[in-house]
mmCIF file of C-alpha atoms in Angstrom:
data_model
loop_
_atom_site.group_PDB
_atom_site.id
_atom_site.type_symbol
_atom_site.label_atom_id
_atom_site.label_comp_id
_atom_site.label_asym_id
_atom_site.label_seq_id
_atom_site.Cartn_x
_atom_site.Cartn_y
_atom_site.Cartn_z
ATOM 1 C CA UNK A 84 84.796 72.233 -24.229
ATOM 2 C CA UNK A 85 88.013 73.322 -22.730
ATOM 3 C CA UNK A 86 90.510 70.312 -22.340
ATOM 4 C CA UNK A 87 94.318 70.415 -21.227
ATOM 5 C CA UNK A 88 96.618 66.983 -20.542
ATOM 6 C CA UNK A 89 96.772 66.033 -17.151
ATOM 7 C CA UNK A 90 100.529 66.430 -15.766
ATOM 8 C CA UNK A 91 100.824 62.670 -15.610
ATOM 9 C CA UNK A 92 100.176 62.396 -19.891
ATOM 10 C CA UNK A 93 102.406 65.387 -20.272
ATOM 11 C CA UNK A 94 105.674 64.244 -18.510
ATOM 12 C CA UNK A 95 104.720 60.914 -20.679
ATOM 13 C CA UNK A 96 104.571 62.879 -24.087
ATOM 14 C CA UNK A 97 107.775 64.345 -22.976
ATOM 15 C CA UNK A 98 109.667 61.410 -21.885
ATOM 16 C CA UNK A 99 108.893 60.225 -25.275
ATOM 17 C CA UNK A 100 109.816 62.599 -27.353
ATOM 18 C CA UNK A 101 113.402 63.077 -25.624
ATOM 19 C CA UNK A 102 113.750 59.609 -26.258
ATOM 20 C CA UNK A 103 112.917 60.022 -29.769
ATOM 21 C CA UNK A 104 114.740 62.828 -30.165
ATOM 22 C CA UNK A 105 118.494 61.413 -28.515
ATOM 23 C CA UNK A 106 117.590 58.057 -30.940
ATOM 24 C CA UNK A 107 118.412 60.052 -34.530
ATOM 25 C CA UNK A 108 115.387 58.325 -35.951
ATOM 26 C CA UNK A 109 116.263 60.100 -39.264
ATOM 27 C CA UNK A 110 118.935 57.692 -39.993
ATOM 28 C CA UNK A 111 116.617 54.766 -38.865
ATOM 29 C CA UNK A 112 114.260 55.771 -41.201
ATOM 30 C CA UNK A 113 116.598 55.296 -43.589
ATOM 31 C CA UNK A 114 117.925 52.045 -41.994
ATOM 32 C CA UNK A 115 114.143 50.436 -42.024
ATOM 33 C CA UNK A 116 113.557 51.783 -45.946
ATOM 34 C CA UNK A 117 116.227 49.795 -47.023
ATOM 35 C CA UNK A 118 115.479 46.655 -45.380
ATOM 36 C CA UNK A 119 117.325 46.629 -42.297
ATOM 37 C CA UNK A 120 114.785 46.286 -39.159
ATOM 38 C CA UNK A 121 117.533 46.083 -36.343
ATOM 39 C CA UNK A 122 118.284 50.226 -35.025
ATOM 40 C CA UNK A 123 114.198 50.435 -35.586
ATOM 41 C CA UNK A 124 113.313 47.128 -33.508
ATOM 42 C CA UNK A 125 115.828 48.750 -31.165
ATOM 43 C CA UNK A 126 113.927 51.756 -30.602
ATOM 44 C CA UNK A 127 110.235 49.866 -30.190
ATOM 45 C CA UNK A 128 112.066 48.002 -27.441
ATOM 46 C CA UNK A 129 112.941 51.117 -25.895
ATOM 47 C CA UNK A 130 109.511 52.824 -26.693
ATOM 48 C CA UNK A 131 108.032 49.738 -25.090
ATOM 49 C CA UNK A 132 109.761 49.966 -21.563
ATOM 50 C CA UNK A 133 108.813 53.609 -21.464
ATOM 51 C CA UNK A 134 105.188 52.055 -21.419
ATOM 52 C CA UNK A 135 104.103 52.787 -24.690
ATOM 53 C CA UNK A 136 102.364 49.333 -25.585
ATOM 54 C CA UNK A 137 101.489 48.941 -21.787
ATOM 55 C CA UNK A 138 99.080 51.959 -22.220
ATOM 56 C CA UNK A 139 97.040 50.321 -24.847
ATOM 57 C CA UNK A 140 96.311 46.527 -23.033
ATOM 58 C CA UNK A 141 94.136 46.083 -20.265
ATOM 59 C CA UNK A 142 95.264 45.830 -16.893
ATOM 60 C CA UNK A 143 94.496 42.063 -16.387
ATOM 61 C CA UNK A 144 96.775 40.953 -19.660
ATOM 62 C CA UNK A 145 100.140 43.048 -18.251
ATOM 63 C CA UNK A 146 98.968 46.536 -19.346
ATOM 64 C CA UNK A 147 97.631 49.673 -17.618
ATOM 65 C CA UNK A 148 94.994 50.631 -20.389
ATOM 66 C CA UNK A 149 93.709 51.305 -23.129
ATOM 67 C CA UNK A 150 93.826 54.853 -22.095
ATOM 68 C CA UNK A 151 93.134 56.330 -25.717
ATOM 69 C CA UNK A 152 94.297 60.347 -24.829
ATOM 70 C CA UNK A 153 97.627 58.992 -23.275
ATOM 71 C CA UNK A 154 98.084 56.643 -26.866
ATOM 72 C CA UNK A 155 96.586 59.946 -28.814
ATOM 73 C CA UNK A 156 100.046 62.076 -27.418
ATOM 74 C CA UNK A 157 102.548 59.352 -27.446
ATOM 75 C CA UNK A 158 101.543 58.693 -31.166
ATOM 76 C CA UNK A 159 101.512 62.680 -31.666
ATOM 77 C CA UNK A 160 105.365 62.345 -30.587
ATOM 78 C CA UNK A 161 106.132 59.129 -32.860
ATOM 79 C CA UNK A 162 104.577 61.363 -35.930
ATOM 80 C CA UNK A 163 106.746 63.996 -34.938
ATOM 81 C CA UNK A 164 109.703 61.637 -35.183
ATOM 82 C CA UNK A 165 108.852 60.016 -38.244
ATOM 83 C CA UNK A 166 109.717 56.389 -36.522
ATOM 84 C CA UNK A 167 109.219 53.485 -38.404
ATOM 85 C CA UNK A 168 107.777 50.444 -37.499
ATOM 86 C CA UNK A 169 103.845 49.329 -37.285
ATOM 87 C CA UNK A 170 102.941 51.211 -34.295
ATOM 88 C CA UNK A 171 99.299 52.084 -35.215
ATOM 89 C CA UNK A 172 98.986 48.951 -36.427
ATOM 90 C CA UNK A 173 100.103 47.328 -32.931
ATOM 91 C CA UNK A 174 97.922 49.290 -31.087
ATOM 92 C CA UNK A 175 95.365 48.593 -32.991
ATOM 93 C CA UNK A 176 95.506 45.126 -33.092
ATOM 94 C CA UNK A 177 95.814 45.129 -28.973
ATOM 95 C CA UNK A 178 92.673 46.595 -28.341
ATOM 96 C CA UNK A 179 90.833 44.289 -31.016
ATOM 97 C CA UNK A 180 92.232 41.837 -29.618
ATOM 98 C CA UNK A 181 91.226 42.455 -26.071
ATOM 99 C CA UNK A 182 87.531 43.506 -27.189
ATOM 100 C CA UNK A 183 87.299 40.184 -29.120
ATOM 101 C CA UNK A 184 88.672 38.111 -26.496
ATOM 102 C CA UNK A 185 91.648 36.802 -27.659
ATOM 103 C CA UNK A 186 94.423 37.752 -25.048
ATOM 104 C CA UNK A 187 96.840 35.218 -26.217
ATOM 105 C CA UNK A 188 98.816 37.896 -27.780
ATOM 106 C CA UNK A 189 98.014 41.324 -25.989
ATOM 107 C CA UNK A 190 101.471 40.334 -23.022
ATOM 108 C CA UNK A 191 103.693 40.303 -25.214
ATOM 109 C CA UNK A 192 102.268 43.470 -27.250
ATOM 110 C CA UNK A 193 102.498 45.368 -23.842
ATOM 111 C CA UNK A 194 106.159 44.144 -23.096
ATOM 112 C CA UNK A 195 106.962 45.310 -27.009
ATOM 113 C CA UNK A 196 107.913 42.054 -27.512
ATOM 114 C CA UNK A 197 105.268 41.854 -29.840
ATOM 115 C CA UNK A 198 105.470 43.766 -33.097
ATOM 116 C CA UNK A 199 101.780 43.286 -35.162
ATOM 117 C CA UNK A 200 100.644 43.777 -38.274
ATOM 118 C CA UNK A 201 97.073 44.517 -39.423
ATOM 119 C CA UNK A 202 95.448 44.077 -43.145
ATOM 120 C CA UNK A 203 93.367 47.394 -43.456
ATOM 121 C CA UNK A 204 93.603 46.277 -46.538
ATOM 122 C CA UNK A 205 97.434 46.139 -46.958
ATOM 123 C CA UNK A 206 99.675 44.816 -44.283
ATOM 124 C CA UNK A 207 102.256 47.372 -42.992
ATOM 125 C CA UNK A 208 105.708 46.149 -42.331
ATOM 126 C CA UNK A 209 104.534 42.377 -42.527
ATOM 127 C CA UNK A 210 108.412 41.860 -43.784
ATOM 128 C CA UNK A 211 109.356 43.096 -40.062
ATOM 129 C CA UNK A 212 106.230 41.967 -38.031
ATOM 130 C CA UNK A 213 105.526 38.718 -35.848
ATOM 131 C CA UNK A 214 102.438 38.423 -36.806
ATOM 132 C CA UNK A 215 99.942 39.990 -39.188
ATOM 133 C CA UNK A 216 96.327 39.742 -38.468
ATOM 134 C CA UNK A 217 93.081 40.362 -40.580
ATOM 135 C CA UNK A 218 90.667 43.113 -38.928
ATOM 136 C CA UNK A 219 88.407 40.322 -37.277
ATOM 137 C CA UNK A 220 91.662 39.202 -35.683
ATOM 138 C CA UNK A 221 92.766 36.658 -37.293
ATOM 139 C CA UNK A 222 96.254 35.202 -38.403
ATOM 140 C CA UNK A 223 96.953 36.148 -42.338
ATOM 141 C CA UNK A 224 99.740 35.497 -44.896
ATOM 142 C CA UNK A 225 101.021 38.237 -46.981
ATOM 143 C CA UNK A 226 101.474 37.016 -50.120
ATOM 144 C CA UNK A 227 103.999 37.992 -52.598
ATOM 145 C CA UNK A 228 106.595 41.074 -52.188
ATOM 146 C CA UNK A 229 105.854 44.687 -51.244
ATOM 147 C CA UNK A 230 103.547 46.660 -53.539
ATOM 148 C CA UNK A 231 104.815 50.179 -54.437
ATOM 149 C CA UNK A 232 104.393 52.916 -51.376
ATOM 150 C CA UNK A 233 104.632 56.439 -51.664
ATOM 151 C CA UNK A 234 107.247 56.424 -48.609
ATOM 152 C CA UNK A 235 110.066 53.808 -49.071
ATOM 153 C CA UNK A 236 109.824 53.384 -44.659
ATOM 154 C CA UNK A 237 106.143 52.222 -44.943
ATOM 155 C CA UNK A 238 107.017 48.884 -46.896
ATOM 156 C CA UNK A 239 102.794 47.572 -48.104
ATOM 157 C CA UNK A 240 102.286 44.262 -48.482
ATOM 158 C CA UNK A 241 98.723 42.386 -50.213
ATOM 159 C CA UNK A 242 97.623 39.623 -47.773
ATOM 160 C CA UNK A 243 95.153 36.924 -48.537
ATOM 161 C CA UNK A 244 91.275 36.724 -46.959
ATOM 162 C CA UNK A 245 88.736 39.307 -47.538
ATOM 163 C CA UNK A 246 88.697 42.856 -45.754
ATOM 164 C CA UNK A 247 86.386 44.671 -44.640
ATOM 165 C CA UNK A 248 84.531 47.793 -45.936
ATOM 166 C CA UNK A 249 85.288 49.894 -42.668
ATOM 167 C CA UNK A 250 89.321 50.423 -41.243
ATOM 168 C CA UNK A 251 88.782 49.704 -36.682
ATOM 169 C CA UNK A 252 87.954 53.273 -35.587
ATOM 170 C CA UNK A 253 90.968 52.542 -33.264
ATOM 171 C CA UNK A 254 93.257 52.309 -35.579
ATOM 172 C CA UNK A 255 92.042 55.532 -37.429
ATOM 173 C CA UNK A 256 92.426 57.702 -34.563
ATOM 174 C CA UNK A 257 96.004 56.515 -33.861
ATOM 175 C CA UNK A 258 96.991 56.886 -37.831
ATOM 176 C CA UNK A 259 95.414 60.709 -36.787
ATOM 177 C CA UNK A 260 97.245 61.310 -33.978
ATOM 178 C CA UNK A 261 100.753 60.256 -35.624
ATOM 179 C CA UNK A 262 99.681 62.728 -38.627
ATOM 180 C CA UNK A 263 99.127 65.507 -36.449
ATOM 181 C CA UNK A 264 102.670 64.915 -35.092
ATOM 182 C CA UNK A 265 104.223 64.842 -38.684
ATOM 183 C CA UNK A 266 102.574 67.851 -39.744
ATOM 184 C CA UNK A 267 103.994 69.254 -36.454
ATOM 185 C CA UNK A 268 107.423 68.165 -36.848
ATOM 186 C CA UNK A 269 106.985 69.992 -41.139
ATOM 187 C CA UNK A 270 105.861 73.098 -39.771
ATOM 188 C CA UNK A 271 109.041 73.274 -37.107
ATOM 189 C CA UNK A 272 111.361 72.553 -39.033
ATOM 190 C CA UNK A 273 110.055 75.051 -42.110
ATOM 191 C CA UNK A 274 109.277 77.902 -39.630
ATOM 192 C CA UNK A 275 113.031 77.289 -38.531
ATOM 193 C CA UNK A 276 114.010 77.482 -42.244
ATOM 194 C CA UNK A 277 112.393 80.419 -43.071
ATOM 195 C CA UNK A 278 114.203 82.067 -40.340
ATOM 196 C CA UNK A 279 117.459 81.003 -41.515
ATOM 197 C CA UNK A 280 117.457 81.454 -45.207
ATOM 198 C CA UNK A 281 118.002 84.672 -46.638
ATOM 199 C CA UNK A 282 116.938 86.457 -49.817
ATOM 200 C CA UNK A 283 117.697 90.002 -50.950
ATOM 201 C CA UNK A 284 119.376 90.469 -47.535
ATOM 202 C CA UNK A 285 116.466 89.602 -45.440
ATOM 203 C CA UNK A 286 115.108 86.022 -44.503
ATOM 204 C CA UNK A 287 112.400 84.903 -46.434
ATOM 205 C CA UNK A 288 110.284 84.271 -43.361
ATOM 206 C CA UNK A 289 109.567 88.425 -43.551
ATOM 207 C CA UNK A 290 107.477 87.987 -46.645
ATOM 208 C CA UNK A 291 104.111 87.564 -46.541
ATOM 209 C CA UNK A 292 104.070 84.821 -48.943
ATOM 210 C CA UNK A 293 105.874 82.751 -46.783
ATOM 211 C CA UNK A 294 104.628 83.539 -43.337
ATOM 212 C CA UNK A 295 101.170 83.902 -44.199
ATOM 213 C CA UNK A 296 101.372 80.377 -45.487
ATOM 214 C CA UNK A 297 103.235 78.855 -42.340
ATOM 215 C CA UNK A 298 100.332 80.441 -40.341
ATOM 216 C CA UNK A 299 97.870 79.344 -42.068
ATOM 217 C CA UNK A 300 99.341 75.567 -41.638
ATOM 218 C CA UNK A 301 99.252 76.288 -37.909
ATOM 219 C CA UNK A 302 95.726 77.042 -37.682
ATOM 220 C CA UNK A 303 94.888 74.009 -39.689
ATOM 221 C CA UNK A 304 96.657 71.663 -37.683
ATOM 222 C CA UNK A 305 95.681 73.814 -33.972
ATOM 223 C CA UNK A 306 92.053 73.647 -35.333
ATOM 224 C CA UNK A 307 92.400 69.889 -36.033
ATOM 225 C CA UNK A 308 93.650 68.649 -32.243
ATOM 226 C CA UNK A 309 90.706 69.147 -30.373
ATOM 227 C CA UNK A 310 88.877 67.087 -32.962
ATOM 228 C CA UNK A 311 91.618 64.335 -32.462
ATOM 229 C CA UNK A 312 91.061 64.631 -28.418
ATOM 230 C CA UNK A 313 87.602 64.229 -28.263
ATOM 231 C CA UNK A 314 87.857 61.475 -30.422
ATOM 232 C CA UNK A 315 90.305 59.880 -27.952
ATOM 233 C CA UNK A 316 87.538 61.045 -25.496
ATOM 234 C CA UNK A 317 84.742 59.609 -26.823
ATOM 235 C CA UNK A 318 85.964 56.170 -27.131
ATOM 236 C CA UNK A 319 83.215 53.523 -25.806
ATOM 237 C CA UNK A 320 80.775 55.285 -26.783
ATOM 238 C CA UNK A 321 78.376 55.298 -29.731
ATOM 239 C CA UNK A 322 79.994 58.274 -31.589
ATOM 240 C CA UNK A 323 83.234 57.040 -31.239
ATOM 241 C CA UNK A 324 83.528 55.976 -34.744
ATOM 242 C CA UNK A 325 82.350 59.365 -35.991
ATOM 243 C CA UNK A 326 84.476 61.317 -34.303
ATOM 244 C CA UNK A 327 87.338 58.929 -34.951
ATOM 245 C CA UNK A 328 86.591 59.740 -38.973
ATOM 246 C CA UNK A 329 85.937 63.451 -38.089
ATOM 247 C CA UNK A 330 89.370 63.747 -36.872
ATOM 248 C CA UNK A 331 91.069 61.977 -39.540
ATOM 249 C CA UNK A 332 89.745 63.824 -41.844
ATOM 250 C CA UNK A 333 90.985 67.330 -40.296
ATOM 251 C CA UNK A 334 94.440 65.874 -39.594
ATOM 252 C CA UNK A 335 94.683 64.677 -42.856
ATOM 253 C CA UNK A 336 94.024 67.398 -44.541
ATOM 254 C CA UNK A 337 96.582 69.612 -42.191
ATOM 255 C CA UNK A 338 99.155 67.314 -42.314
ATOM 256 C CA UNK A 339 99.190 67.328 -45.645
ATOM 257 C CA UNK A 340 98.600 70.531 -46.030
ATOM 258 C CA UNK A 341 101.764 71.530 -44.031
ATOM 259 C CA UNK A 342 103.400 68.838 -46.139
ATOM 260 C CA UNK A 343 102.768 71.461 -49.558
ATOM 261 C CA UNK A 344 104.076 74.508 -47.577
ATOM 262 C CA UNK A 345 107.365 72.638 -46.278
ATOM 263 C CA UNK A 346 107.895 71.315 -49.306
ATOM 264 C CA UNK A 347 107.469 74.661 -51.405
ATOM 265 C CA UNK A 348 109.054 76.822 -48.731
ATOM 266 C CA UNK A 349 112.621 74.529 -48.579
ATOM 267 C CA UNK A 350 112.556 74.365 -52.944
ATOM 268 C CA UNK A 351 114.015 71.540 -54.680
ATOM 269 C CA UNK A 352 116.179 70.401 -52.057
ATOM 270 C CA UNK A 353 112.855 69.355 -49.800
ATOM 271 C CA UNK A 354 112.393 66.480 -51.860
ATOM 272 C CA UNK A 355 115.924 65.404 -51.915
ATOM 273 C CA UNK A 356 116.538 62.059 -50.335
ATOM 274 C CA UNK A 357 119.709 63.364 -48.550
ATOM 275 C CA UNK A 358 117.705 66.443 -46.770
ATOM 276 C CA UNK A 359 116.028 65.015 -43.537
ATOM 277 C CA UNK A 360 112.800 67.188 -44.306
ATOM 278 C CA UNK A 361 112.088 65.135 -47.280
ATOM 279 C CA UNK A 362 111.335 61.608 -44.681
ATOM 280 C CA UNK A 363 108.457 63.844 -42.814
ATOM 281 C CA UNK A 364 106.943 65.033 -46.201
ATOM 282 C CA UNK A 365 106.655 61.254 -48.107
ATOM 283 C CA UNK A 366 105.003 60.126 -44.658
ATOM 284 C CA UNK A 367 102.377 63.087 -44.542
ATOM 285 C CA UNK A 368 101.395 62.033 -48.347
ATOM 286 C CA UNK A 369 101.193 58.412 -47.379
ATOM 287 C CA UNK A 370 99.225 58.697 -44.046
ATOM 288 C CA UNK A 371 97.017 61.280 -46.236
ATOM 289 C CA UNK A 372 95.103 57.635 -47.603
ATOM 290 C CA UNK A 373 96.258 55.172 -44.836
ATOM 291 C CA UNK A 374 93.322 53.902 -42.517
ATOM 292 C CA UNK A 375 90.816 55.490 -45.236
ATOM 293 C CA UNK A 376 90.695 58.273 -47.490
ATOM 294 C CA UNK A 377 89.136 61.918 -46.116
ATOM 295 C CA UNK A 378 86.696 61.279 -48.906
ATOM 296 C CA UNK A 379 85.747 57.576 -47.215
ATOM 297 C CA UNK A 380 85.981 59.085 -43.823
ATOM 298 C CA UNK A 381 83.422 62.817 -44.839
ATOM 299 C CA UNK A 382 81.326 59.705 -46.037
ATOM 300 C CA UNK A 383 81.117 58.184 -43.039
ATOM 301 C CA UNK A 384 80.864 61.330 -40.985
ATOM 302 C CA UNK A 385 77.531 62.498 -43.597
ATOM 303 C CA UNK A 386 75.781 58.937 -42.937
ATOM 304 C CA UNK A 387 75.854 58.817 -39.136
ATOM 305 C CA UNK A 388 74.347 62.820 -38.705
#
């Protein structure tokens, strides 16, 4: 299957990602990690009125979706920015909400207004959200403080009711999608390295330890997008939630993957909390488990063939 954006979803991608881009979302990271919400609510406001939240509510409730391959690349570009905030979790929770019924909230989600949380099992953010909801789309309390996270930006908190067994497929393809544009943003910014840093008089992006590596990451995470597209394709349907897990899986396991290389190609300083890289890597190894496990999601794959 051969399958290229439309020119309407690429000028979108790229609107987005100059806005990311000109917002420095490095230091926001940084801002949100330590507590303070206001430069990252700033930036969903401004993600909003590009029409990012509008693509993912139904026409009728002040949207112009869901259209899932337009949300697929505008998530690709908030990976690749490493922005804060519950975004899959929004988007999530707006098309639950429209698919249950339960509009009350989906407005002000596509006006960005709206900044939701969802328990899949732990609530994202629910310290900056304005509301947290359980999977069957219902209001929930956290309860207590944040539980440790591997990346200081994605703040996890426990929230009372039960959970289900299964993470919304939705919400698994968008946690994909803003993998794939972390692992992105590693490679870049590594391959740039490489380039750039010399050893013995030559950079050390001539040696076949290192390039053969970066390539390697490439092909991983080029062989794992048109998994994540006809994912986004195949929503309504009955395979839907298979390929949604297919996808994850292969964008998890890129991601991360490019996560090893950028981390062993830029040394000890990659890990550094002053060095920039070091924000992209912690969020590969958290989204790695987010919205299931590869292990859950190979399980799920193996029981629906």
């Amino acid at each position: 299957m051969k399958f290229v954006l439309s020119e309407e979803q690429r000028m979108f991608a790229g609107t987005l990602r100059r806005l990311l881009a000109d917002a420095g979302t490095a230091t926001i990271v940084r801002a949100w990690a330590s507590g303070d919400h206001g430069p990252g609510r700033e930036l969903w406001s401004a993600l909003a009125e590009a029409g990012l939240f509008a693509v993912a509510v139904p026409e009728e409730h002040g949207g112009a979706g869901p259209l899932p391959v337009e949300l697929v690349a505008a998530m690709e570009e908030v990976g690749r920015a490493a922005a804060p905030g519950p975004y899959v979790e929004t988007l999530a929770a707006a098309e639950l909400l429209a698919r249950s019924g339960d509009p009350d909230l989906l407005p002000g989600i596509a006006e960005g207004a709206a900044m939701v949380s969802l328990a899949v099992p732990h609530a994202l953010d629910a310290d900056a959200a304005d509301t947290v909801l359980g999977t069957d789309g219902k209001p929930r309390a956290a309860a207590g403080g944040p539980v440790t996270s591997l990346d200081p930006a994605r703040r996890l908190f426990r929230v009372d009711g039960e959970h289900p067994a299964e993470p919304p497929a939705f919400g698994v393809l968008m946690c994909a999608a803003q993998q794939l544009g972390v692992g992105r943003a590693l490679l870049d910014v590594t391959v740039e390295y490489a380039k750039a840093r010399q050893q013995f008089g030559r950079p050390i992006g001539e040696y076949q330890a290192v390039k053969h590596h970066l390539a390697g990451a490439m092909v991983e995470l080029e062989f794992a997008r048109p998994l994540l597209y006809g994912a986004a394709l195949a929503y309504g349907t009955p395979e839907f939630g298979r390929d949604a897990a297919a996808a994850k899986v292969a964008v998890s396991e890129a991601s991360y993957g490019a996560a090893k290389i950028a981390l062993q190609v830029h040394g000890a300083i990659g890990y550094t909390d002053e060095y920039d890289p070091s924000l992209w890597i912690r969020k590969a190894r958290a989204l790695h488990s987010a919205w299931g496990t590869p292990a859950e999601h190979r399980a799920r794959v193996a029981a629906s063939l």
